[in-house]
PDB file of C-alpha atoms and ligand atoms in Angstrom:
ATOM      1  CA  UNK A   1       0.299  -0.068   0.089  1.00 94.00           C
ATOM      2  CA  UNK A   2       1.453   3.380  -1.054  1.00 97.00           C
ATOM      3  CA  UNK A   3       0.372   6.789   1.015  1.00 97.00           C
ATOM      4  CA  UNK A   4       0.114   9.701   0.920  1.00 98.00           C
ATOM      5  CA  UNK A   5      -0.801  11.595   3.669  1.00 97.00           C
ATOM      6  CA  UNK A   6      -1.783  15.549   4.163  1.00 97.00           C
ATOM      7  CA  UNK A   7      -2.488  18.072   6.532  1.00 96.00           C
ATOM      8  CA  UNK A   8      -1.690  21.195   8.152  1.00 95.00           C
ATOM      9  CA  UNK A   9       1.218  21.417  10.069  1.00 93.00           C
ATOM     10  CA  UNK A  10       0.526  19.860  13.504  1.00 90.00           C
ATOM     11  CA  UNK A  11      -2.958  18.141  12.228  1.00 94.00           C
ATOM     12  CA  UNK A  12      -1.345  15.199  12.943  1.00 93.00           C
ATOM     13  CA  UNK A  13       0.518  13.356  10.393  1.00 95.00           C
ATOM     14  CA  UNK A  14       3.842  12.082  11.898  1.00 93.00           C
ATOM     15  CA  UNK A  15       1.810  10.442  14.853  1.00 94.00           C
ATOM     16  CA  UNK A  16      -0.915   8.957  12.363  1.00 97.00           C
ATOM     17  CA  UNK A  17       2.005   7.880  10.222  1.00 97.00           C
ATOM     18  CA  UNK A  18       3.985   5.575  13.100  1.00 95.00           C
ATOM     19  CA  UNK A  19       0.938   3.849  13.238  1.00 96.00           C
ATOM     20  CA  UNK A  20      -0.029   3.207   9.939  1.00 96.00           C
ATOM     21  CA  UNK A  21       4.201   1.897   9.545  1.00 95.00           C
ATOM     22  CA  UNK A  22       3.582   0.004  12.577  1.00 94.00           C
ATOM     23  CA  UNK A  23      -0.301  -1.754  11.416  1.00 95.00           C
ATOM     24  CA  UNK A  24       0.840  -1.873   7.402  1.00 95.00           C
ATOM     25  CA  UNK A  25       4.493  -2.477   7.775  1.00 96.00           C
ATOM     26  CA  UNK A  26       5.717  -0.224   5.343  1.00 97.00           C
ATOM     27  CA  UNK A  27       8.542   2.561   4.864  1.00 97.00           C
ATOM     28  CA  UNK A  28       7.848   5.682   6.645  1.00 96.00           C
ATOM     29  CA  UNK A  29       8.911   8.780   4.602  1.00 96.00           C
ATOM     30  CA  UNK A  30       8.868  11.996   6.411  1.00 96.00           C
ATOM     31  CA  UNK A  31      10.950  14.688   4.115  1.00 97.00           C
ATOM     32  CA  UNK A  32      11.061  16.560   7.420  1.00 95.00           C
ATOM     33  CA  UNK A  33      12.267  14.412   9.421  1.00 94.00           C
ATOM     34  CA  UNK A  34      15.134  13.384   6.460  1.00 96.00           C
ATOM     35  CA  UNK A  35      15.539  17.301   6.053  1.00 97.00           C
ATOM     36  CA  UNK A  36      16.312  17.868   9.909  1.00 94.00           C
ATOM     37  CA  UNK A  37      18.269  14.893  10.120  1.00 95.00           C
ATOM     38  CA  UNK A  38      20.967  16.138   7.678  1.00 96.00           C
ATOM     39  CA  UNK A  39      20.394  19.588  10.141  1.00 96.00           C
ATOM     40  CA  UNK A  40      21.663  17.458  12.526  1.00 94.00           C
ATOM     41  CA  UNK A  41      24.183  16.358  10.460  1.00 97.00           C
ATOM     42  CA  UNK A  42      25.513  19.840   9.021  1.00 97.00           C
ATOM     43  CA  UNK A  43      25.330  17.972   4.986  1.00 97.00           C
ATOM     44  CA  UNK A  44      25.672  20.670   2.524  1.00 97.00           C
ATOM     45  CA  UNK A  45      21.921  20.243   2.134  1.00 97.00           C
ATOM     46  CA  UNK A  46      20.976  20.469   5.771  1.00 97.00           C
ATOM     47  CA  UNK A  47      23.226  23.837   5.403  1.00 97.00           C
ATOM     48  CA  UNK A  48      21.314  25.316   3.142  1.00 97.00           C
ATOM     49  CA  UNK A  49      17.992  24.231   4.225  1.00 97.00           C
ATOM     50  CA  UNK A  50      18.273  25.524   7.444  1.00 96.00           C
ATOM     51  CA  UNK A  51      16.952  28.598   6.990  1.00 95.00           C
ATOM     52  CA  UNK A  52      14.385  28.033   5.495  1.00 97.00           C
ATOM     53  CA  UNK A  53      12.961  25.576   8.332  1.00 96.00           C
ATOM     54  CA  UNK A  54      13.742  28.011  10.758  1.00 93.00           C
ATOM     55  CA  UNK A  55      11.454  30.558   8.660  1.00 93.00           C
ATOM     56  CA  UNK A  56       8.889  28.050   8.095  1.00 94.00           C
ATOM     57  CA  UNK A  57       9.646  28.373   4.423  1.00 97.00           C
ATOM     58  CA  UNK A  58       9.524  25.503   2.697  1.00 98.00           C
ATOM     59  CA  UNK A  59      13.020  24.376   1.546  1.00 98.00           C
ATOM     60  CA  UNK A  60      13.350  24.672  -2.380  1.00 98.00           C
ATOM     61  CA  UNK A  61      11.853  22.128  -4.087  1.00 98.00           C
ATOM     62  CA  UNK A  62      15.957  21.010  -5.919  1.00 96.00           C
ATOM     63  CA  UNK A  63      16.724  20.182  -2.416  1.00 96.00           C
ATOM     64  CA  UNK A  64      13.744  18.591  -1.444  1.00 98.00           C
ATOM     65  CA  UNK A  65      12.807  16.808  -4.690  1.00 97.00           C
ATOM     66  CA  UNK A  66      16.270  14.908  -4.499  1.00 95.00           C
ATOM     67  CA  UNK A  67      15.979  13.868  -0.976  1.00 95.00           C
ATOM     68  CA  UNK A  68      12.225  11.912  -2.065  1.00 96.00           C
ATOM     69  CA  UNK A  69      13.768  10.288  -4.941  1.00 96.00           C
ATOM     70  CA  UNK A  70      17.068   8.652  -3.290  1.00 95.00           C
ATOM     71  CA  UNK A  71      14.828   7.530  -0.449  1.00 96.00           C
ATOM     72  CA  UNK A  72      11.402   6.117  -2.129  1.00 95.00           C
ATOM     73  CA  UNK A  73      14.931   4.250  -4.464  1.00 94.00           C
ATOM     74  CA  UNK A  74      15.516   2.259  -1.158  1.00 95.00           C
ATOM     75  CA  UNK A  75      14.290  -1.288  -0.740  1.00 94.00           C
ATOM     76  CA  UNK A  76      12.122  -1.286   1.945  1.00 95.00           C
ATOM     77  CA  UNK A  77       9.624   0.884   0.148  1.00 96.00           C
ATOM     78  CA  UNK A  78       8.898  -2.459  -2.091  1.00 93.00           C
ATOM     79  CA  UNK A  79       6.624  -3.845   0.509  1.00 93.00           C
ATOM     80  CA  UNK A  80       4.663   0.034   0.287  1.00 97.00           C
ATOM     81  CA  UNK A  81       5.480   3.648   2.057  1.00 98.00           C
ATOM     82  CA  UNK A  82       3.623   6.068   3.173  1.00 97.00           C
ATOM     83  CA  UNK A  83       4.879   9.930   2.604  1.00 97.00           C
ATOM     84  CA  UNK A  84       4.544  12.038   5.293  1.00 97.00           C
ATOM     85  CA  UNK A  85       4.992  15.901   4.465  1.00 96.00           C
ATOM     86  CA  UNK A  86       5.522  15.149   0.656  1.00 98.00           C
ATOM     87  CA  UNK A  87       4.146  16.182  -1.652  1.00 98.00           C
ATOM     88  CA  UNK A  88       4.264  19.957  -0.712  1.00 98.00           C
ATOM     89  CA  UNK A  89       3.001  22.067  -3.673  1.00 98.00           C
ATOM     90  CA  UNK A  90       2.010  20.967  -7.070  1.00 97.00           C
ATOM     91  CA  UNK A  91       5.323  20.864  -8.879  1.00 98.00           C
ATOM     92  CA  UNK A  92       6.622  18.246  -6.495  1.00 98.00           C
ATOM     93  CA  UNK A  93       2.943  16.633  -7.007  1.00 98.00           C
ATOM     94  CA  UNK A  94       3.584  15.983 -10.082  1.00 97.00           C
ATOM     95  CA  UNK A  95       6.898  15.277  -9.617  1.00 98.00           C
ATOM     96  CA  UNK A  96       5.655  12.564  -7.412  1.00 98.00           C
ATOM     97  CA  UNK A  97       3.423  11.567 -10.164  1.00 97.00           C
ATOM     98  CA  UNK A  98       6.178  10.863 -12.698  1.00 97.00           C
ATOM     99  CA  UNK A  99       8.238   9.395 -10.678  1.00 96.00           C
ATOM    100  CA  UNK A 100       6.659   6.933  -9.391  1.00 97.00           C
ATOM    101  CA  UNK A 101       5.201   6.290 -12.891  1.00 96.00           C
ATOM    102  CA  UNK A 102       8.831   5.782 -14.093  1.00 95.00           C
ATOM    103  CA  UNK A 103       9.032   3.328 -10.815  1.00 94.00           C
ATOM    104  CA  UNK A 104       6.073   1.538 -12.208  1.00 95.00           C
ATOM    105  CA  UNK A 105       4.218   2.255  -9.148  1.00 96.00           C
ATOM    106  CA  UNK A 106       1.780   4.459  -7.954  1.00 96.00           C
ATOM    107  CA  UNK A 107      -0.342   5.920  -5.185  1.00 97.00           C
ATOM    108  CA  UNK A 108      -3.064   3.953  -3.517  1.00 96.00           C
ATOM    109  CA  UNK A 109      -4.118   6.744  -1.538  1.00 97.00           C
ATOM    110  CA  UNK A 110      -3.641  10.370  -0.168  1.00 98.00           C
ATOM    111  CA  UNK A 111      -5.408  10.966   3.233  1.00 98.00           C
ATOM    112  CA  UNK A 112      -5.775  14.201   4.703  1.00 97.00           C
ATOM    113  CA  UNK A 113      -6.265  14.382   8.067  1.00 97.00           C
ATOM    114  CA  UNK A 114      -8.696  18.220   8.785  1.00 96.00           C
ATOM    115  CA  UNK A 115      -7.950  19.918  11.921  1.00 94.00           C
ATOM    116  CA  UNK A 116      -9.264  23.206  13.118  1.00 89.00           C
ATOM    117  CA  UNK A 117      -6.710  26.377  12.736  1.00 83.00           C
ATOM    118  CA  UNK A 118      -7.245  27.165  16.174  1.00 83.00           C
ATOM    119  CA  UNK A 119      -6.350  23.488  17.449  1.00 86.00           C
ATOM    120  CA  UNK A 120      -3.627  23.570  15.576  1.00 89.00           C
ATOM    121  CA  UNK A 121      -1.796  26.998  17.156  1.00 88.00           C
ATOM    122  CA  UNK A 122      -2.485  25.197  20.108  1.00 87.00           C
ATOM    123  CA  UNK A 123      -0.900  21.555  19.469  1.00 89.00           C
ATOM    124  CA  UNK A 124       2.151  22.914  18.083  1.00 91.00           C
ATOM    125  CA  UNK A 125       2.424  25.264  21.384  1.00 91.00           C
ATOM    126  CA  UNK A 126       2.595  22.354  23.556  1.00 94.00           C
ATOM    127  CA  UNK A 127       4.298  19.811  20.982  1.00 94.00           C
ATOM    128  CA  UNK A 128       7.540  18.336  22.136  1.00 96.00           C
ATOM    129  CA  UNK A 129       9.654  15.141  20.659  1.00 96.00           C
ATOM    130  CA  UNK A 130      11.454  12.965  21.660  1.00 97.00           C
ATOM    131  CA  UNK A 131      15.605  13.266  20.943  1.00 95.00           C
ATOM    132  CA  UNK A 132      15.735   9.928  20.825  1.00 95.00           C
ATOM    133  CA  UNK A 133      13.318   7.885  19.372  1.00 94.00           C
ATOM    134  CA  UNK A 134      11.433  10.703  17.411  1.00 93.00           C
ATOM    135  CA  UNK A 135       8.111  10.159  19.739  1.00 95.00           C
ATOM    136  CA  UNK A 136       5.728  12.502  19.173  1.00 95.00           C
ATOM    137  CA  UNK A 137       4.023  13.914  22.696  1.00 96.00           C
ATOM    138  CA  UNK A 138       3.626  17.180  24.644  1.00 95.00           C
ATOM    139  CA  UNK A 139       4.297  19.129  27.257  1.00 96.00           C
ATOM    140  CA  UNK A 140       2.941  17.018  29.549  1.00 96.00           C
ATOM    141  CA  UNK A 141       5.587  14.491  28.903  1.00 97.00           C
ATOM    142  CA  UNK A 142       8.542  15.076  31.213  1.00 95.00           C
ATOM    143  CA  UNK A 143      10.366  12.684  29.525  1.00 97.00           C
ATOM    144  CA  UNK A 144       9.638  10.204  26.602  1.00 98.00           C
ATOM    145  CA  UNK A 145       6.832   7.539  27.274  1.00 97.00           C
ATOM    146  CA  UNK A 146       8.260   5.093  25.236  1.00 97.00           C
ATOM    147  CA  UNK A 147      11.819   5.296  25.404  1.00 98.00           C
ATOM    148  CA  UNK A 148      12.780   7.285  28.670  1.00 98.00           C
ATOM    149  CA  UNK A 149      14.205   9.670  26.127  1.00 98.00           C
ATOM    150  CA  UNK A 150      14.718  14.145  26.561  1.00 98.00           C
ATOM    151  CA  UNK A 151      11.567  15.633  25.196  1.00 98.00           C
ATOM    152  CA  UNK A 152      12.469  19.191  23.408  1.00 96.00           C
ATOM    153  CA  UNK A 153      10.801  21.264  21.189  1.00 94.00           C
ATOM    154  CA  UNK A 154      11.549  21.437  17.354  1.00 91.00           C
ATOM    155  CA  UNK A 155      12.174  25.404  16.699  1.00 87.00           C
ATOM    156  CA  UNK A 156       9.907  26.082  14.543  1.00 91.00           C
ATOM    157  CA  UNK A 157       7.259  25.322  17.081  1.00 92.00           C
ATOM    158  CA  UNK A 158       7.878  29.148  18.479  1.00 87.00           C
ATOM    159  CA  UNK A 159       4.248  31.072  17.724  1.00 85.00           C
ATOM    160  CA  UNK A 160       5.851  32.953  14.788  1.00 83.00           C
ATOM    161  CA  UNK A 161       7.554  30.167  12.266  1.00 90.00           C
ATOM    162  CA  UNK A 162       3.965  28.907  13.541  1.00 91.00           C
ATOM    163  CA  UNK A 163       2.172  31.245  11.961  1.00 90.00           C
ATOM    164  CA  UNK A 164       4.024  31.591   8.496  1.00 92.00           C
ATOM    165  CA  UNK A 165       3.856  27.964   8.495  1.00 93.00           C
ATOM    166  CA  UNK A 166       0.464  27.714   8.470  1.00 93.00           C
ATOM    167  CA  UNK A 167       0.141  30.622   5.528  1.00 94.00           C
ATOM    168  CA  UNK A 168       2.684  28.541   3.479  1.00 96.00           C
ATOM    169  CA  UNK A 169       0.418  25.429   4.024  1.00 96.00           C
ATOM    170  CA  UNK A 170      -2.613  27.222   3.219  1.00 95.00           C
ATOM    171  CA  UNK A 171      -1.328  29.195   0.166  1.00 97.00           C
ATOM    172  CA  UNK A 172       0.787  25.668  -1.553  1.00 98.00           C
ATOM    173  CA  UNK A 173      -0.092  22.791   0.003  1.00 97.00           C
ATOM    174  CA  UNK A 174      -4.117  22.665   1.087  1.00 96.00           C
ATOM    175  CA  UNK A 175      -4.909  22.767  -3.157  1.00 97.00           C
ATOM    176  CA  UNK A 176      -2.958  19.054  -3.060  1.00 98.00           C
ATOM    177  CA  UNK A 177      -6.516  18.283  -1.649  1.00 97.00           C
ATOM    178  CA  UNK A 178      -8.438  19.421  -5.202  1.00 97.00           C
ATOM    179  CA  UNK A 179      -5.369  17.501  -6.685  1.00 97.00           C
ATOM    180  CA  UNK A 180      -5.898  13.882  -5.381  1.00 98.00           C
ATOM    181  CA  UNK A 181      -9.770  14.224  -5.363  1.00 97.00           C
ATOM    182  CA  UNK A 182      -9.598  15.021  -8.914  1.00 96.00           C
ATOM    183  CA  UNK A 183      -7.344  11.643  -9.154  1.00 94.00           C
ATOM    184  CA  UNK A 184     -10.107   9.882  -6.764  1.00 95.00           C
ATOM    185  CA  UNK A 185      -7.405   9.004  -4.399  1.00 97.00           C
ATOM    186  CA  UNK A 186      -8.588  11.487  -1.231  1.00 97.00           C
ATOM    187  CA  UNK A 187      -9.753  10.240   2.115  1.00 96.00           C
ATOM    188  CA  UNK A 188     -10.330  13.169   4.046  1.00 96.00           C
ATOM    189  CA  UNK A 189     -10.088  11.839   7.957  1.00 97.00           C
ATOM    190  CA  UNK A 190     -11.565  14.438  10.802  1.00 96.00           C
ATOM    191  CA  UNK A 191      -8.353  15.007  12.761  1.00 95.00           C
ATOM    192  CA  UNK A 192     -10.207  16.240  16.171  1.00 93.00           C
ATOM    193  CA  UNK A 193      -9.727  13.665  18.040  1.00 94.00           C
ATOM    194  CA  UNK A 194      -8.323  11.274  19.738  1.00 94.00           C
ATOM    195  CA  UNK A 195      -4.673   9.621  18.230  1.00 95.00           C
ATOM    196  CA  UNK A 196      -6.744   6.497  18.557  1.00 97.00           C
ATOM    197  CA  UNK A 197      -9.868   8.007  17.169  1.00 97.00           C
ATOM    198  CA  UNK A 198      -8.302   9.538  13.728  1.00 97.00           C
ATOM    199  CA  UNK A 199      -6.707   6.500  13.514  1.00 97.00           C
ATOM    200  CA  UNK A 200      -9.503   4.046  13.583  1.00 97.00           C
ATOM    201  CA  UNK A 201     -11.292   6.401  10.825  1.00 96.00           C
ATOM    202  CA  UNK A 202      -7.874   5.837   8.480  1.00 96.00           C
ATOM    203  CA  UNK A 203      -8.470   2.646   8.719  1.00 95.00           C
ATOM    204  CA  UNK A 204     -12.057   2.581   7.857  1.00 95.00           C
ATOM    205  CA  UNK A 205     -11.373   4.164   4.907  1.00 92.00           C
ATOM    206  CA  UNK A 206      -8.376   2.068   3.920  1.00 91.00           C
ATOM    207  CA  UNK A 207     -10.283  -1.015   4.178  1.00 87.00           C
TER     208      UNK A 207
HETATM  209  P1  ADP B   1       5.380  19.758   9.731  1.00 85.33           P
HETATM  210  O1  ADP B   1       3.958  18.964   9.305  1.00 85.33           O
HETATM  211  O2  ADP B   1       4.621  19.427  10.896  1.00 85.33           O
HETATM  212  O3  ADP B   1       5.164  21.322   9.105  1.00 85.33           O
HETATM  213  P2  ADP B   1       7.394  18.673   8.770  1.00 85.33           P
HETATM  214  O4  ADP B   1       8.214  18.032  10.106  1.00 85.33           O
HETATM  215  O5  ADP B   1       6.572  18.002   8.174  1.00 85.33           O
HETATM  216  O6  ADP B   1       6.439  19.242   9.578  1.00 85.33           O
HETATM  217  O7  ADP B   1       8.869  19.935   8.284  1.00 85.33           O
HETATM  218  C1  ADP B   1       9.320  20.686   8.605  1.00 85.33           C
HETATM  219  C2  ADP B   1       9.853  22.304   7.814  1.00 85.33           C
HETATM  220  O8  ADP B   1      10.609  20.536   6.738  1.00 85.33           O
HETATM  221  C3  ADP B   1       8.591  23.028   7.442  1.00 85.33           C
HETATM  222  O9  ADP B   1       8.600  23.833   7.272  1.00 85.33           O
HETATM  223  C4  ADP B   1       9.647  22.999   5.595  1.00 85.33           C
HETATM  224  O10 ADP B   1      10.430  23.385   5.958  1.00 85.33           O
HETATM  225  C5  ADP B   1      10.889  21.666   5.455  1.00 85.33           C
HETATM  226  N1  ADP B   1       9.928  20.853   4.469  1.00 85.33           N
HETATM  227  C6  ADP B   1       9.124  19.347   4.886  1.00 85.33           C
HETATM  228  N2  ADP B   1       9.178  19.019   3.950  1.00 85.33           N
HETATM  229  C7  ADP B   1       9.054  19.405   2.689  1.00 85.33           C
HETATM  230  C8  ADP B   1       9.112  19.328   1.393  1.00 85.33           C
HETATM  231  N3  ADP B   1       8.333  18.614   0.712  1.00 85.33           N
HETATM  232  N4  ADP B   1       8.917  20.662   0.523  1.00 85.33           N
HETATM  233  C9  ADP B   1       9.714  21.507   1.396  1.00 85.33           C
HETATM  234  N5  ADP B   1       9.991  21.735   2.564  1.00 85.33           N
HETATM  235  C10 ADP B   1       9.484  20.626   3.040  1.00 85.33           C
HETATM  236 ZN1   ZN B   2      11.396   7.959  22.925  1.00 85.33          ZN
END
C-alpha cells in the first residue's frame, strides 16, 4: 500500500504515520525528518535547508525532490510506503506522479487529516518530541513515555514560525487536496479526535 498523508502542520501526520507503519509494515518517508537529520549532521543540503525551515518556509524543490527520490529508491519501500510531508506544492505532486510512474508504482490513497487552525496553534505550542526515538508528545511529557529519552521543542514550533507555516500550508499545500480529489484518491479524515479515533477512521477508509 502506497499512501500520501496530507494535512496542516500539527494535524497529526507524524503520529498517524507511525501507527500506519506499525499496522501495515510499510516504510515511513518523512521529508521533515530527513531534512532535520541533514541539519543535525550539517551536510551541505542541511546547511542550505536550515534557514528555510527556521523561517517556516518550504525548502526549495530542487533540494527536497532529490531527497524524496533517493529515499523512494531504497528497498524497504517495495512493500509500500507512507509519504509524510511530501508533496507540499503542485510541482512536487506532479514530480512524484512522474517518478512513481517511472518506478511502475502508484499511489493507492491520499489521506487528508483535517483540523481547525485554532487547534493547530495550541497543539504545536505544546508539542514536544523525543530526542532519542522521535516519539511525538506534549509538554505534559516530562520524559519520553516510550523510551525515557529527553523531550525537546522543535525550533520551528515557536508561535511566530507556526503562523508562517500555516500560511504556507494554506497557499502552497492545501490545493493538493483538490489535486488528489481529482484523481479519486482522496480520503478525508477529521483530525480533532484522539489519536486512536483518528487512526480508526483512517483504517476504516482504507479497508
Ligand atoms: P510539519 O508538518 O509539522 O510542518 P515537517 O516535519 O513535515 O513538519 O516539516 C518541517 C519543515 O521542513 C517545513 O516547515 C519545511 O521547511 C521543511 N519541509 C519538509 N518537507 C518539505 C517539502 N516536501 N518541501 C519543502 N519543504 C519541506
Ligand atoms: Zn523516546
